[in-house]
Tab-separated table of C-alpha atoms in Angstrom:
chain	number	residue	atom	x	y	z
A	1	MET	CA	131.098	38.039	233.185
A	2	THR	CA	130.514	35.043	235.255
A	3	ALA	CA	127.141	32.852	234.568
A	4	ASN	CA	126.081	34.089	237.989
A	5	GLU	CA	126.033	37.615	236.833
A	6	SER	CA	122.664	38.788	235.321
A	7	ARG	CA	122.124	40.400	232.274
A	8	THR	CA	119.589	42.723	230.688
A	9	ASP	CA	117.331	42.142	228.005
A	10	ASP	CA	119.607	43.456	225.266
A	11	GLY	CA	122.836	41.223	226.586
A	12	PHE	CA	124.774	44.064	228.294
A	13	PRO	CA	125.434	43.599	232.007
A	14	PRO	CA	123.330	46.298	233.975
A	15	THR	CA	124.996	49.186	235.154
A	16	ASP	CA	125.050	50.834	238.610
A	17	HIS	CA	123.006	54.207	238.124
A	18	ARG	CA	123.237	56.395	241.112
A	19	ALA	CA	119.900	58.585	240.329
A	20	CYS	CA	118.013	55.464	239.953
A	21	GLN	CA	119.482	54.540	243.440
A	22	GLY	CA	118.828	57.932	244.961
A	23	SER	CA	122.227	58.520	245.669
A	24	ALA	CA	122.871	60.982	243.034
A	25	VAL	CA	122.807	64.895	243.914
A	26	THR	CA	122.035	67.723	241.604
A	27	LEU	CA	124.021	70.254	241.284
A	28	ASP	CA	123.910	73.953	242.750
A	29	THR	CA	124.384	76.867	240.425
A	30	ALA	CA	128.091	77.490	241.177
A	31	ALA	CA	128.747	73.805	240.357
A	32	VAL	CA	126.976	73.837	237.190
A	33	GLN	CA	129.270	76.883	236.318
A	34	ARG	CA	132.280	75.379	236.953
A	35	ARG	CA	131.452	72.561	235.036
A	36	LEU	CA	130.389	73.948	232.195
A	37	GLY	CA	133.603	75.619	231.561
A	38	ARG	CA	134.808	71.511	231.040
A	39	VAL	CA	132.356	71.507	228.056
A	40	PRO	CA	132.502	74.993	226.601
A	41	GLU	CA	130.502	74.019	223.420
A	42	TRP	CA	127.539	72.880	225.501
A	43	GLU	CA	124.890	75.377	227.008
A	44	LEU	CA	122.482	75.879	229.505
A	45	ARG	CA	118.974	76.203	228.678
A	46	GLN	CA	116.229	75.867	230.717
A	47	GLY	CA	118.030	73.755	233.334
A	48	HIS	CA	119.470	71.141	230.452
A	49	LEU	CA	122.805	70.695	228.880
A	50	CYS	CA	122.225	71.483	225.237
A	51	ARG	CA	124.593	71.253	222.118
A	52	THR	CA	123.812	71.084	218.471
A	53	PHE	CA	126.488	69.174	216.410
A	54	HIS	CA	126.952	69.799	212.517
A	55	CYS	CA	128.235	66.973	210.343
A	56	VAL	CA	129.358	67.270	207.173
A	57	THR	CA	127.469	64.030	205.676
A	58	PHE	CA	124.271	62.203	206.598
A	59	ARG	CA	126.603	59.205	207.297
A	60	GLN	CA	128.817	61.360	209.886
A	61	SER	CA	125.522	62.369	211.620
A	62	LEU	CA	124.257	58.623	211.572
A	63	ALA	CA	127.683	57.737	213.259
A	64	LEU	CA	127.503	60.501	215.722
A	65	VAL	CA	124.149	59.255	216.834
A	66	GLU	CA	124.985	55.472	216.738
A	67	ALA	CA	128.441	56.499	219.002
A	68	ILE	CA	125.783	58.832	221.457
A	69	ALA	CA	123.828	55.449	221.740
A	70	ASP	CA	126.680	53.028	222.749
A	71	ILE	CA	127.935	55.803	225.380
A	72	ALA	CA	124.480	56.330	226.790
A	73	GLU	CA	123.798	52.495	226.952
A	74	LYS	CA	127.137	51.919	228.625
A	75	LEU	CA	126.647	54.781	231.485
A	76	ASN	CA	123.030	53.809	231.734
A	77	HIS	CA	122.214	57.550	231.071
A	78	HIS	CA	120.130	58.262	228.126
A	79	PRO	CA	119.956	61.953	226.175
A	80	ASN	CA	117.161	63.394	224.535
A	81	LEU	CA	118.223	63.343	220.751
A	82	SER	CA	116.686	65.197	217.826
A	83	TRP	CA	118.224	64.839	214.305
A	84	GLU	CA	117.195	67.571	211.675
A	85	ASN	CA	118.094	68.264	208.366
A	86	LYS	CA	120.405	65.308	208.095
A	87	ARG	CA	123.282	66.605	209.293
A	88	GLU	CA	122.428	68.164	212.617
A	89	VAL	CA	122.251	66.320	216.002
A	90	THR	CA	120.955	68.035	219.019
A	91	VAL	CA	121.552	66.579	222.373
A	92	VAL	CA	119.673	67.659	225.694
A	93	LEU	CA	121.194	66.255	228.809
A	94	TRP	CA	119.469	66.227	232.429
A	95	THR	CA	118.766	63.663	235.036
A	96	HIS	CA	115.471	62.826	234.906
A	97	LYS	CA	114.762	61.111	237.646
A	98	MET	CA	116.410	64.120	239.552
A	99	ASP	CA	114.645	66.517	237.533
A	100	GLY	CA	118.033	68.645	237.052
A	101	LEU	CA	121.835	68.367	236.253
A	102	THR	CA	124.281	65.879	237.941
A	103	GLY	CA	127.519	64.988	237.426
A	104	LEU	CA	126.692	62.319	235.195
A	105	ASP	CA	124.890	64.746	232.617
A	106	PHE	CA	128.674	66.395	232.649
A	107	ASP	CA	130.433	63.278	232.094
A	108	LEU	CA	128.118	62.165	229.193
A	109	ALA	CA	128.543	65.635	227.853
A	110	ALA	CA	132.445	65.196	227.717
A	111	ASP	CA	131.839	61.629	226.371
A	112	ILE	CA	129.718	62.873	223.608
A	113	ASP	CA	132.474	65.399	222.725
A	114	THR	CA	135.381	63.097	222.725
A	115	ALA	CA	133.207	60.641	220.087
A	116	TYR	CA	132.594	63.807	218.003
A	117	SER	CA	136.212	64.650	217.760
A	118	ALA	CA	136.938	61.007	217.123
A	119	LEU	CA	134.579	61.009	214.151
A	120	GLN	CA	136.645	63.910	212.772
A	121	VAL	CA	133.443	65.874	211.705
A	122	PRO	CA	134.229	69.386	211.253
A	123	VAL	CA	132.145	71.999	212.913
């Protein structure tokens, strides 16, 4: 990053966010169904992508939440998270500004799946 580039308050460079710029497109039902095949562990609930991750230990669930936070910050696309029973992390995705699902939601779901696999957390 050059000295002339702006930074956000947290020290990360700003990320281009298509939804905030109005250039994202909500996916129609057929496109959502096709993309669900790419993230088979996720399900559609009330127009949102949802998945509950089951971790073996408290520390693994903490590591997963931290990994999700890192991914979300890089994409500038933030999921709703709930952390229950010390070992269950539920992620709910949708593009808030568009009030629907966009390609970014499926990209984030796939990245979260990759992070979960990298933690070698058994299901």
